[in-house]
Amino acid sequence: MGHYIPSTREEQQAMLSAIGAESPAAFFADVPESVLLKEPLNLPSGKSELEVRREVEGMSRLNKVFGTVLRGAGAYQHYIPSIVKYITSKEEFVTAYTPYQAEMSQGILQSIFEYQTMICELTGMDASNASMYDGASAAAEAVAMCRDRKRSVALVSATTHPDVVATIRTYCYGAGFEMRMVPEKDGRTDMEALAEAVTSDVCCFYVQQPNFYGNFEDCTALGEVVHNGGAKYIMGCNPMALALMKTPAACGADIAVGEGQPLGMPLAYGGPYLGFMAATSAMTRKLPGRIVGETKDADGNRAYVLTLQAREQHIRREKASSNVCSNQALCALTAAVYMSTMGPEGVKQAAGQSMSKAHYFADLLAAVPGVTVQNQGAWFHEFVTTLPVPAEKVLDALAEKDILGGLPVKDGVLWCVTEVVSKAQLDKAAAIIREVCAACN
Amino acid sequence: MQLIFEKSRQGRGSVLLPACDVPEVALPEELQREEALRLPELSETEISRHYTALAKRAHGVNDGFYPLGSCTMKYNPRIDEEMAALPGFTGIHPLQPADTVLGCKQVLDTAKQYLCEATGMDDITFQPAAGAHGEFTGLLLMKAYHEANGDFNRKKIIIPDAAHGTNPASAVMAGFTVVTIPSNEHGCVDLDALRASVGEDTAGLMLTNPNTVGIFDPNILEITEIIHQAGGLNYYDGANFNAIMGVVRPGDMGFDVVHLNLHKTFATPHGGGGPGSGPVACKAILAPYLPASAIQNGQDGTEGRLQLKAFYGNFLVVLKAMTYMLTLGAEGIRNACEGAVLNANYMMHGLKDVYPVAYAGDHCMHEFVLTLEELKKETGVSALDVAKSLIDHDIHPPTMYFPLIVHEALMFEPTETESRETLDEAIAVMRQLYQMACENGEEMHHAPHHAQIKRPDEVLAARQPVLRYQWEQA
């Protein structure tokens, strides 16, 4: 049986004697006899480290790691530089708690301050918090920041990732506010429908950029419509695309959020990922969660602390702006190390290559008889195609050749290409798809 | 030390990606980013040294004693980290076909088996990313349950005044009104106050047991029965689960739903503030309302199950906790609990003659709270001064000024992974600080003296927020 208790049985007995207790049972005297467990838990016995390793490695082998991934839909395979993993496994970072004690946590606090700066740079916004659980919960918390007594309806574009929609819906259900969808038209938010939807009871509008189908929305125009209606404007952005596209700040957003996973985090079956959140200075004091600020210490030297805590649950309790306590600090550190390692040119390169390769692949697929690329106008690294055959036939054929194909969605298949996929891999995938489509016709 | 932006030099960097092997496509001009992207530009050497320097200015539980009350800072085993780094887990897309993720499913099923058995519950969700997220989830389950029964008037959640701050904040997020009930003279739930506060509007109770003063409420069965009689549900805040695991189960004490902090009780690291994992386990009556992923189910998200975040939770954190549970097994889980409680009692015993224990009894559970109110009156040395003085001895301070019902509180939770020598040393340091407070307290007002920084000006930070680095105007 494995354990992490330093004291031997004899030492524990000596400690019990020192405090005048006969056995640990004395400490549980307040537990009603009727509910004290009489038997051990109905679980296997503990194991040695080697046995545990064998068992868990065995589980990992039941999974299939695809050599080529052409699927995104909220989780993206980008290249992670070697140094990112090494730095983020340093025990001082990994095993620290939230930096409540600034005098022995300057390293953690400074790393968060640097992360906040990078998120501000990426989004163009004035202030960032220390991180959120993920992009979907960040979107839901952003909506919560906008609500007040007069305006309690949240508008969400129908071009948003389904998990983000469901998460916003869940948070609205909790607080008793309404979520309304703004319909899409040809793969983008229906601008006219939005103009009609922004009524005087609407607090905000959420749009995803690029949207679920990969399309770039006209975010500047959307922002104008929202602001004309007196509501707040929230943009959920892919951080990789932010290296290339007009920033939320330039589009007039009041709050920018997003899923930070593309910035150095592996796919990892959906988590842990990183929610980022940044706002205009007017909304800074409504930000949920931890925020690090710069100050001076008693000697006048530069120092960092958790700040603006008057917003937070441990001070405000039921009047807090949010209940967020733990966040995703190590993932924020990961994103910061990733951005520092890639540098501005490296992030632009990863984003640009993803976009270029996705377009190359879309052209290959468009040339297959019966396949139509649905995306019109500008799009990033995801696109939807129709197929002349059932999607599973194509996906199964790809899987046989170690390729994870796109995700089946209601109008076809949603494909994604990132910089890690080579031209040769794309050519191969396209050839397989062509073959399946031809054989079935 | 310098910020990474201050070390940046234009043109430095590493070659990480090959040249693009397909024709390059650019965004239309009107969609292009206009501002420069001022990310750091450094060589790999400089990045490595920058973050190594930052790491040296941090303190984790694997570096030293960290008795931060209510946070269960136990040692984080390396095998758990190594298993979570296996490519067979990190390389799995969350939307892969079911027959290609059988290993992930086995991880979740195994974790479910262990956690449901340990809590006495029937079902579980791993979607919540942290304890507070779990609280919100559990409360939404209660809300959905009442509404499904046509009970739309159950709007009140009863919470003791000693509760964690997240409890009332979560209750409000879930649309409830908070009814705060006072603690009795033992720091436990005042049964009369509880009886007086329940009614047809009671949605339920949120309770930590042992509570935040480290005492197991002996009336727990009466408490949960009062709530059930009133038609409410009982929520168990699992922040203190390390104190009872393997000994008694929330499900046997009348609780209907519980969240666990895997980053506390189940030894997964806290990462300087996360990622954690806050799974919610519940009785069968609440299972129909457990959250799911809309996209996994092919839905558009506008209707269907509750959802707290994308996909299925912080999977790799659950994997670390599962590895830990496999290692401990049934008896190891109980031993960890007993070891934690023993260490807390040993440390309390070594301090209680100089520092009064709040709500003192014969024993405590996994943590105890000292009150320095008298010390402060007599010497002017506060709980803050003592806490900051510990930093000079490389001990992370305990939780300060919490729970709110104890004045000048210091809350110690040593956990089971500390040796007797570590506890003896910490006791000796605390006793030495007591002496110093009585003899030369003035010096302690300025502690720490040998840390990375002196005490920071928190008022300045809040009044004139500087939340990002500002480049000098060109």
PDB file of C-alpha atoms in Angstrom, chain B residues 254-401:
ATOM      1  CA  GLY B 254     -28.089  12.960   5.746  1.00  0.00           C
ATOM      2  CA  PHE B 255     -26.387  14.969   3.032  1.00  0.00           C
ATOM      3  CA  ASP B 256     -27.833  14.880  -0.478  1.00  0.00           C
ATOM      4  CA  VAL B 257     -25.055  16.539  -2.408  1.00  0.00           C
ATOM      5  CA  VAL B 258     -21.354  17.200  -1.820  1.00  0.00           C
ATOM      6  CA  HIS B 259     -18.520  18.856  -3.653  1.00  0.00           C
ATOM      7  CA  LEU B 260     -14.936  17.728  -3.206  1.00  0.00           C
ATOM      8  CA  ASN B 261     -11.787  19.745  -3.719  1.00  0.00           C
ATOM      9  CA  LEU B 262      -9.471  17.303  -5.468  1.00  0.00           C
ATOM     10  CA  HIS B 263      -6.718  19.937  -5.134  1.00  0.00           C
ATOM     11  CA  LYS B 264      -7.042  19.711  -1.369  1.00  0.00           C
ATOM     12  CA  THR B 265      -8.125  16.293  -0.136  1.00  0.00           C
ATOM     13  CA  PHE B 266      -6.831  14.261  -3.074  1.00  0.00           C
ATOM     14  CA  ALA B 267      -3.347  15.721  -3.273  1.00  0.00           C
ATOM     15  CA  THR B 268      -3.480  17.379  -6.683  1.00  0.00           C
ATOM     16  CA  PRO B 269      -1.319  20.506  -6.771  1.00  0.00           C
ATOM     17  CA  HIS B 270      -2.836  23.939  -6.568  1.00  0.00           C
ATOM     18  CA  GLY B 271      -0.632  25.512  -9.254  1.00  0.00           C
ATOM     19  CA  GLY B 272      -0.364  28.896  -7.528  1.00  0.00           C
ATOM     20  CA  GLY B 273      -4.145  29.278  -7.690  1.00  0.00           C
ATOM     21  CA  GLY B 274      -5.386  26.472  -9.931  1.00  0.00           C
ATOM     22  CA  PRO B 275      -6.340  24.449 -11.894  1.00  0.00           C
ATOM     23  CA  GLY B 276      -8.297  22.632  -9.243  1.00  0.00           C
ATOM     24  CA  SER B 277     -11.200  20.280  -9.660  1.00  0.00           C
ATOM     25  CA  GLY B 278     -14.493  20.409  -7.778  1.00  0.00           C
ATOM     26  CA  PRO B 279     -16.515  17.302  -8.643  1.00  0.00           C
ATOM     27  CA  VAL B 280     -20.046  17.153  -7.260  1.00  0.00           C
ATOM     28  CA  ALA B 281     -21.408  13.856  -5.981  1.00  0.00           C
ATOM     29  CA  CYS B 282     -25.088  13.400  -5.188  1.00  0.00           C
ATOM     30  CA  LYS B 283     -27.834  11.026  -4.166  1.00  0.00           C
ATOM     31  CA  ALA B 284     -29.885   9.362  -6.907  1.00  0.00           C
ATOM     32  CA  ILE B 285     -32.719  11.873  -6.489  1.00  0.00           C
ATOM     33  CA  LEU B 286     -30.452  14.633  -7.845  1.00  0.00           C
ATOM     34  CA  ALA B 287     -28.692  12.590 -10.524  1.00  0.00           C
ATOM     35  CA  PRO B 288     -31.188  13.460 -13.307  1.00  0.00           C
ATOM     36  CA  TYR B 289     -30.037  17.099 -13.092  1.00  0.00           C
ATOM     37  CA  LEU B 290     -26.272  16.520 -13.341  1.00  0.00           C
ATOM     38  CA  PRO B 291     -24.585  18.629 -16.039  1.00  0.00           C
ATOM     39  CA  ALA B 292     -23.406  17.476 -19.462  1.00  0.00           C
ATOM     40  CA  SER B 293     -21.649  18.834 -22.563  1.00  0.00           C
ATOM     41  CA  ALA B 294     -24.016  20.132 -25.245  1.00  0.00           C
ATOM     42  CA  ILE B 295     -21.581  19.667 -28.125  1.00  0.00           C
ATOM     43  CA  GLN B 296     -20.772  16.105 -27.068  1.00  0.00           C
ATOM     44  CA  ASN B 297     -24.491  15.365 -27.303  1.00  0.00           C
ATOM     45  CA  GLY B 298     -24.863  17.053 -30.675  1.00  0.00           C
ATOM     46  CA  GLN B 299     -26.999  19.886 -29.286  1.00  0.00           C
ATOM     47  CA  ASP B 300     -26.826  23.626 -29.934  1.00  0.00           C
ATOM     48  CA  GLY B 301     -26.799  24.486 -26.223  1.00  0.00           C
ATOM     49  CA  THR B 302     -30.054  26.440 -26.106  1.00  0.00           C
ATOM     50  CA  GLU B 303     -31.826  23.706 -24.172  1.00  0.00           C
ATOM     51  CA  GLY B 304     -30.969  20.497 -22.389  1.00  0.00           C
ATOM     52  CA  ARG B 305     -28.832  19.734 -19.372  1.00  0.00           C
ATOM     53  CA  LEU B 306     -27.073  22.179 -17.117  1.00  0.00           C
ATOM     54  CA  GLN B 307     -23.505  22.967 -18.133  1.00  0.00           C
ATOM     55  CA  LEU B 308     -20.810  24.658 -16.055  1.00  0.00           C
ATOM     56  CA  LYS B 309     -17.945  24.832 -18.536  1.00  0.00           C
ATOM     57  CA  ALA B 310     -16.959  23.358 -21.876  1.00  0.00           C
ATOM     58  CA  PHE B 311     -16.515  19.598 -22.146  1.00  0.00           C
ATOM     59  CA  TYR B 312     -16.065  17.431 -19.028  1.00  0.00           C
ATOM     60  CA  GLY B 313     -13.984  19.283 -16.466  1.00  0.00           C
ATOM     61  CA  ASN B 314     -10.303  19.504 -15.618  1.00  0.00           C
ATOM     62  CA  PHE B 315      -9.642  15.961 -16.775  1.00  0.00           C
ATOM     63  CA  LEU B 316      -5.918  15.794 -16.026  1.00  0.00           C
ATOM     64  CA  VAL B 317      -6.574  16.927 -12.450  1.00  0.00           C
ATOM     65  CA  VAL B 318      -9.116  14.127 -12.009  1.00  0.00           C
ATOM     66  CA  LEU B 319      -6.505  11.735 -13.406  1.00  0.00           C
ATOM     67  CA  LYS B 320      -3.966  12.869 -10.787  1.00  0.00           C
ATOM     68  CA  ALA B 321      -6.516  12.365  -8.010  1.00  0.00           C
ATOM     69  CA  MET B 322      -7.381   8.924  -9.351  1.00  0.00           C
ATOM     70  CA  THR B 323      -3.702   7.960  -9.345  1.00  0.00           C
ATOM     71  CA  TYR B 324      -3.488   9.130  -5.736  1.00  0.00           C
ATOM     72  CA  MET B 325      -6.569   7.116  -4.743  1.00  0.00           C
ATOM     73  CA  LEU B 326      -5.242   3.970  -6.452  1.00  0.00           C
ATOM     74  CA  THR B 327      -2.055   4.399  -4.434  1.00  0.00           C
ATOM     75  CA  LEU B 328      -3.816   4.837  -1.095  1.00  0.00           C
ATOM     76  CA  GLY B 329      -6.652   2.358  -1.470  1.00  0.00           C
ATOM     77  CA  ALA B 330      -9.352   1.840   1.151  1.00  0.00           C
ATOM     78  CA  GLU B 331      -7.109   1.679   4.216  1.00  0.00           C
ATOM     79  CA  GLY B 332      -4.720   4.353   2.946  1.00  0.00           C
ATOM     80  CA  ILE B 333      -7.598   6.824   2.594  1.00  0.00           C
ATOM     81  CA  ARG B 334      -8.549   6.263   6.226  1.00  0.00           C
ATOM     82  CA  ASN B 335      -4.928   6.420   7.359  1.00  0.00           C
ATOM     83  CA  ALA B 336      -4.447   9.747   5.597  1.00  0.00           C
ATOM     84  CA  CYS B 337      -7.470  11.117   7.441  1.00  0.00           C
ATOM     85  CA  GLU B 338      -6.334   9.809  10.824  1.00  0.00           C
ATOM     86  CA  GLY B 339      -2.806  11.045  10.207  1.00  0.00           C
ATOM     87  CA  ALA B 340      -4.091  14.526   9.378  1.00  0.00           C
ATOM     88  CA  VAL B 341      -6.208  14.642  12.511  1.00  0.00           C
ATOM     89  CA  LEU B 342      -3.350  13.318  14.642  1.00  0.00           C
ATOM     90  CA  ASN B 343      -0.934  15.923  13.306  1.00  0.00           C
ATOM     91  CA  ALA B 344      -3.423  18.726  13.951  1.00  0.00           C
ATOM     92  CA  ASN B 345      -4.046  17.549  17.498  1.00  0.00           C
ATOM     93  CA  TYR B 346      -0.325  17.164  18.148  1.00  0.00           C
ATOM     94  CA  MET B 347       0.379  20.680  16.965  1.00  0.00           C
ATOM     95  CA  MET B 348      -2.567  22.142  18.871  1.00  0.00           C
ATOM     96  CA  HIS B 349      -1.416  20.354  22.005  1.00  0.00           C
ATOM     97  CA  GLY B 350       2.026  21.896  21.627  1.00  0.00           C
ATOM     98  CA  LEU B 351       0.661  25.427  21.372  1.00  0.00           C
ATOM     99  CA  LYS B 352      -2.499  25.658  23.440  1.00  0.00           C
ATOM    100  CA  ASP B 353      -0.821  26.652  26.716  1.00  0.00           C
ATOM    101  CA  VAL B 354       0.541  29.845  25.140  1.00  0.00           C
ATOM    102  CA  TYR B 355      -1.971  30.607  22.405  1.00  0.00           C
ATOM    103  CA  PRO B 356      -5.647  30.120  23.349  1.00  0.00           C
ATOM    104  CA  VAL B 357      -7.574  27.814  21.026  1.00  0.00           C
ATOM    105  CA  ALA B 358     -10.914  29.159  19.782  1.00  0.00           C
ATOM    106  CA  TYR B 359     -13.850  27.017  20.980  1.00  0.00           C
ATOM    107  CA  ALA B 360     -11.356  24.769  22.738  1.00  0.00           C
ATOM    108  CA  GLY B 361     -12.370  21.209  23.471  1.00  0.00           C
ATOM    109  CA  ASP B 362     -10.306  18.125  24.248  1.00  0.00           C
ATOM    110  CA  HIS B 363      -9.410  17.694  20.639  1.00  0.00           C
ATOM    111  CA  CYS B 364      -9.800  19.090  17.161  1.00  0.00           C
ATOM    112  CA  MET B 365     -10.226  17.491  13.779  1.00  0.00           C
ATOM    113  CA  HIS B 366      -7.819  18.223  10.875  1.00  0.00           C
ATOM    114  CA  GLU B 367      -7.329  21.887  11.768  1.00  0.00           C
ATOM    115  CA  PHE B 368      -7.568  24.250  14.702  1.00  0.00           C
ATOM    116  CA  VAL B 369      -7.940  27.980  15.177  1.00  0.00           C
ATOM    117  CA  LEU B 370      -5.882  30.041  17.596  1.00  0.00           C
ATOM    118  CA  THR B 371      -7.130  33.389  18.819  1.00  0.00           C
ATOM    119  CA  LEU B 372      -4.500  36.039  19.472  1.00  0.00           C
ATOM    120  CA  GLU B 373      -6.957  38.573  20.830  1.00  0.00           C
ATOM    121  CA  GLU B 374      -5.435  38.553  24.323  1.00  0.00           C
ATOM    122  CA  LEU B 375      -1.895  38.627  22.997  1.00  0.00           C
ATOM    123  CA  LYS B 376      -2.730  41.652  20.916  1.00  0.00           C
ATOM    124  CA  LYS B 377      -4.286  43.441  23.881  1.00  0.00           C
ATOM    125  CA  GLU B 378      -1.309  42.764  26.056  1.00  0.00           C
ATOM    126  CA  THR B 379       1.574  43.196  23.642  1.00  0.00           C
ATOM    127  CA  GLY B 380       0.164  44.915  20.564  1.00  0.00           C
ATOM    128  CA  VAL B 381       1.362  41.977  18.459  1.00  0.00           C
ATOM    129  CA  SER B 382      -1.421  40.869  16.121  1.00  0.00           C
ATOM    130  CA  ALA B 383      -2.223  37.648  14.286  1.00  0.00           C
ATOM    131  CA  LEU B 384      -0.855  39.366  11.189  1.00  0.00           C
ATOM    132  CA  ASP B 385       2.459  40.118  12.935  1.00  0.00           C
ATOM    133  CA  VAL B 386       2.872  36.510  14.027  1.00  0.00           C
ATOM    134  CA  ALA B 387       1.929  35.214  10.585  1.00  0.00           C
ATOM    135  CA  LYS B 388       4.402  37.499   8.853  1.00  0.00           C
ATOM    136  CA  SER B 389       7.123  36.506  11.351  1.00  0.00           C
ATOM    137  CA  LEU B 390       6.703  32.865  10.323  1.00  0.00           C
ATOM    138  CA  ILE B 391       7.856  33.801   6.827  1.00  0.00           C
ATOM    139  CA  ASP B 392      11.321  34.581   8.217  1.00  0.00           C
ATOM    140  CA  HIS B 393      11.407  30.956   9.376  1.00  0.00           C
ATOM    141  CA  ASP B 394      10.451  29.634   5.929  1.00  0.00           C
ATOM    142  CA  ILE B 395       7.049  28.503   7.165  1.00  0.00           C
ATOM    143  CA  HIS B 396       4.073  29.549   5.099  1.00  0.00           C
ATOM    144  CA  PRO B 397       1.669  31.424   7.389  1.00  0.00           C
ATOM    145  CA  PRO B 398      -1.600  29.791   8.401  1.00  0.00           C
ATOM    146  CA  THR B 399      -4.922  31.204   7.199  1.00  0.00           C
ATOM    147  CA  MET B 400      -5.376  34.580   8.886  1.00  0.00           C
ATOM    148  CA  TYR B 401      -8.467  36.335  10.211  1.00  0.00           C
TER     149      TYR B 401
END
